[in-house]
Amino acid sequence: MSSEKNTRRRAVYWGVALLALIGGPLAYSGLGLSKLRTDFSSATPEEIEAATRESKCANRLLVNANRSAQDIRIRDLEWVKERCALVERQAEAFKGAP
């Protein structure tokens, strides 16, 4: 009787494993999860234009990245926005200086 239980248990484990191996990728593509954008996805031209429209600093950094043939990613745009906000805040201190 215990061998029947072990056999049945093994069959269930193998069934679950096969279901996970086959069903996982199908669910991933079927539910559209493969199309979700992540921070490591390449930025679209519209996203890059929006970032460069906001500041000269961002424009300069992203143009330099483009010239050196670097792939601009969404996380790069976030970094550029943070960095340029700091630089532009510091630049305000020099506006009154001769």
PDB file of C-alpha atoms in Angstrom:
ATOM      1  CA  MET A   1       0.000   0.000   0.000  1.00  0.00           C
ATOM      2  CA  SER A   2       2.818   2.394   0.728  1.00  0.00           C
ATOM      3  CA  SER A   3       4.327   1.761  -2.706  1.00  0.00           C
ATOM      4  CA  GLU A   4       1.007   2.775  -4.287  1.00  0.00           C
ATOM      5  CA  LYS A   5       1.046   6.006  -2.289  1.00  0.00           C
ATOM      6  CA  ASN A   6       4.639   6.704  -3.318  1.00  0.00           C
ATOM      7  CA  THR A   7       3.848   5.997  -6.960  1.00  0.00           C
ATOM      8  CA  ARG A   8       0.785   8.195  -6.853  1.00  0.00           C
ATOM      9  CA  ARG A   9       2.735  10.940  -5.062  1.00  0.00           C
ATOM     10  CA  ARG A  10       5.522  10.784  -7.659  1.00  0.00           C
ATOM     11  CA  ALA A  11       2.978  11.020 -10.458  1.00  0.00           C
ATOM     12  CA  VAL A  12       1.476  14.117  -8.860  1.00  0.00           C
ATOM     13  CA  TYR A  13       4.918  15.711  -8.459  1.00  0.00           C
ATOM     14  CA  TRP A  14       5.795  15.000 -12.089  1.00  0.00           C
ATOM     15  CA  GLY A  15       2.443  16.358 -13.212  1.00  0.00           C
ATOM     16  CA  VAL A  16       2.965  19.576 -11.279  1.00  0.00           C
ATOM     17  CA  ALA A  17       6.501  19.891 -12.657  1.00  0.00           C
ATOM     18  CA  LEU A  18       5.325  19.398 -16.242  1.00  0.00           C
ATOM     19  CA  LEU A  19       2.485  21.837 -15.742  1.00  0.00           C
ATOM     20  CA  ALA A  20       4.919  24.445 -14.438  1.00  0.00           C
ATOM     21  CA  LEU A  21       7.364  23.874 -17.298  1.00  0.00           C
ATOM     22  CA  ILE A  22       4.719  24.050 -19.996  1.00  0.00           C
ATOM     23  CA  GLY A  23       2.149  26.334 -18.431  1.00  0.00           C
ATOM     24  CA  GLY A  24       4.582  28.931 -17.089  1.00  0.00           C
ATOM     25  CA  PRO A  25       5.883  30.223 -20.429  1.00  0.00           C
ATOM     26  CA  LEU A  26       2.428  29.983 -21.994  1.00  0.00           C
ATOM     27  CA  ALA A  27       0.926  32.041 -19.187  1.00  0.00           C
ATOM     28  CA  TYR A  28       3.810  34.512 -19.407  1.00  0.00           C
ATOM     29  CA  SER A  29       3.197  35.203 -23.089  1.00  0.00           C
ATOM     30  CA  GLY A  30      -0.560  34.600 -23.013  1.00  0.00           C
ATOM     31  CA  LEU A  31      -1.219  37.112 -20.251  1.00  0.00           C
ATOM     32  CA  GLY A  32       0.935  39.723 -21.946  1.00  0.00           C
ATOM     33  CA  LEU A  33       3.514  39.750 -19.178  1.00  0.00           C
ATOM     34  CA  SER A  34       6.326  39.548 -21.726  1.00  0.00           C
ATOM     35  CA  LYS A  35       5.342  42.964 -23.061  1.00  0.00           C
ATOM     36  CA  LEU A  36       5.622  44.757 -19.734  1.00  0.00           C
ATOM     37  CA  ARG A  37       8.237  47.480 -19.774  1.00  0.00           C
ATOM     38  CA  THR A  38      10.930  47.460 -17.155  1.00  0.00           C
ATOM     39  CA  ASP A  39      13.589  49.907 -16.092  1.00  0.00           C
ATOM     40  CA  PHE A  40      16.008  48.048 -18.337  1.00  0.00           C
ATOM     41  CA  SER A  41      13.835  48.447 -21.449  1.00  0.00           C
ATOM     42  CA  SER A  42      15.057  50.823 -24.118  1.00  0.00           C
ATOM     43  CA  ALA A  43      13.455  54.245 -23.935  1.00  0.00           C
ATOM     44  CA  THR A  44      11.158  55.253 -26.771  1.00  0.00           C
ATOM     45  CA  PRO A  45      11.918  58.369 -28.829  1.00  0.00           C
ATOM     46  CA  GLU A  46       8.890  60.061 -27.243  1.00  0.00           C
ATOM     47  CA  GLU A  47      10.241  59.420 -23.739  1.00  0.00           C
ATOM     48  CA  ILE A  48      13.657  60.759 -24.719  1.00  0.00           C
ATOM     49  CA  GLU A  49      12.111  63.874 -26.283  1.00  0.00           C
ATOM     50  CA  ALA A  50      10.066  64.500 -23.145  1.00  0.00           C
ATOM     51  CA  ALA A  51      13.180  64.246 -20.972  1.00  0.00           C
ATOM     52  CA  THR A  52      15.232  66.566 -23.182  1.00  0.00           C
ATOM     53  CA  ARG A  53      12.430  69.106 -23.412  1.00  0.00           C
ATOM     54  CA  GLU A  54      12.590  69.655 -19.675  1.00  0.00           C
ATOM     55  CA  SER A  55      16.207  70.806 -19.375  1.00  0.00           C
ATOM     56  CA  LYS A  56      19.347  71.733 -21.268  1.00  0.00           C
ATOM     57  CA  CYS A  57      21.377  69.503 -18.964  1.00  0.00           C
ATOM     58  CA  ALA A  58      19.305  66.436 -19.875  1.00  0.00           C
ATOM     59  CA  ASN A  59      19.563  67.322 -23.543  1.00  0.00           C
ATOM     60  CA  ARG A  60      23.355  67.531 -23.316  1.00  0.00           C
ATOM     61  CA  LEU A  61      23.732  64.233 -21.443  1.00  0.00           C
ATOM     62  CA  LEU A  62      21.397  62.300 -23.736  1.00  0.00           C
ATOM     63  CA  VAL A  63      22.906  63.743 -26.921  1.00  0.00           C
ATOM     64  CA  ASN A  64      26.351  62.659 -25.691  1.00  0.00           C
ATOM     65  CA  ALA A  65      25.016  59.170 -24.956  1.00  0.00           C
ATOM     66  CA  ASN A  66      23.531  59.010 -28.438  1.00  0.00           C
ATOM     67  CA  ARG A  67      26.787  60.156 -30.048  1.00  0.00           C
ATOM     68  CA  SER A  68      28.690  57.382 -28.328  1.00  0.00           C
ATOM     69  CA  ALA A  69      26.083  54.839 -29.524  1.00  0.00           C
ATOM     70  CA  GLN A  70      24.830  53.947 -26.049  1.00  0.00           C
ATOM     71  CA  ASP A  71      21.409  52.402 -25.631  1.00  0.00           C
ATOM     72  CA  ILE A  72      19.323  54.824 -23.576  1.00  0.00           C
ATOM     73  CA  ARG A  73      17.154  52.914 -21.123  1.00  0.00           C
ATOM     74  CA  ILE A  74      14.225  54.022 -18.984  1.00  0.00           C
ATOM     75  CA  ARG A  75      16.359  53.902 -15.854  1.00  0.00           C
ATOM     76  CA  ASP A  76      18.895  56.174 -17.595  1.00  0.00           C
ATOM     77  CA  LEU A  77      16.164  58.762 -18.134  1.00  0.00           C
ATOM     78  CA  GLU A  78      15.278  58.647 -14.446  1.00  0.00           C
ATOM     79  CA  TRP A  79      18.948  59.081 -13.506  1.00  0.00           C
ATOM     80  CA  VAL A  80      19.320  62.004 -15.933  1.00  0.00           C
ATOM     81  CA  LYS A  81      16.254  63.736 -14.470  1.00  0.00           C
ATOM     82  CA  GLU A  82      17.572  63.393 -10.914  1.00  0.00           C
ATOM     83  CA  ARG A  83      21.084  64.473 -11.861  1.00  0.00           C
ATOM     84  CA  CYS A  84      19.967  67.456 -13.926  1.00  0.00           C
ATOM     85  CA  ALA A  85      17.546  68.656 -11.258  1.00  0.00           C
ATOM     86  CA  LEU A  86      20.497  68.862  -8.870  1.00  0.00           C
ATOM     87  CA  VAL A  87      22.742  70.592 -11.444  1.00  0.00           C
ATOM     88  CA  GLU A  88      20.072  73.141 -12.365  1.00  0.00           C
ATOM     89  CA  ARG A  89      19.391  73.857  -8.698  1.00  0.00           C
ATOM     90  CA  GLN A  90      23.099  74.560  -8.211  1.00  0.00           C
ATOM     91  CA  ALA A  91      23.183  76.715 -11.352  1.00  0.00           C
ATOM     92  CA  GLU A  92      20.648  79.048  -9.749  1.00  0.00           C
ATOM     93  CA  ALA A  93      23.377  80.131  -7.316  1.00  0.00           C
ATOM     94  CA  PHE A  94      25.493  81.473 -10.184  1.00  0.00           C
ATOM     95  CA  LYS A  95      22.806  83.513 -11.946  1.00  0.00           C
ATOM     96  CA  GLY A  96      23.438  86.603  -9.819  1.00  0.00           C
ATOM     97  CA  ALA A  97      27.246  86.315 -10.003  1.00  0.00           C
ATOM     98  CA  PRO A  98      29.156  88.441 -12.535  1.00  0.00           C
TER      99      PRO A  98
END
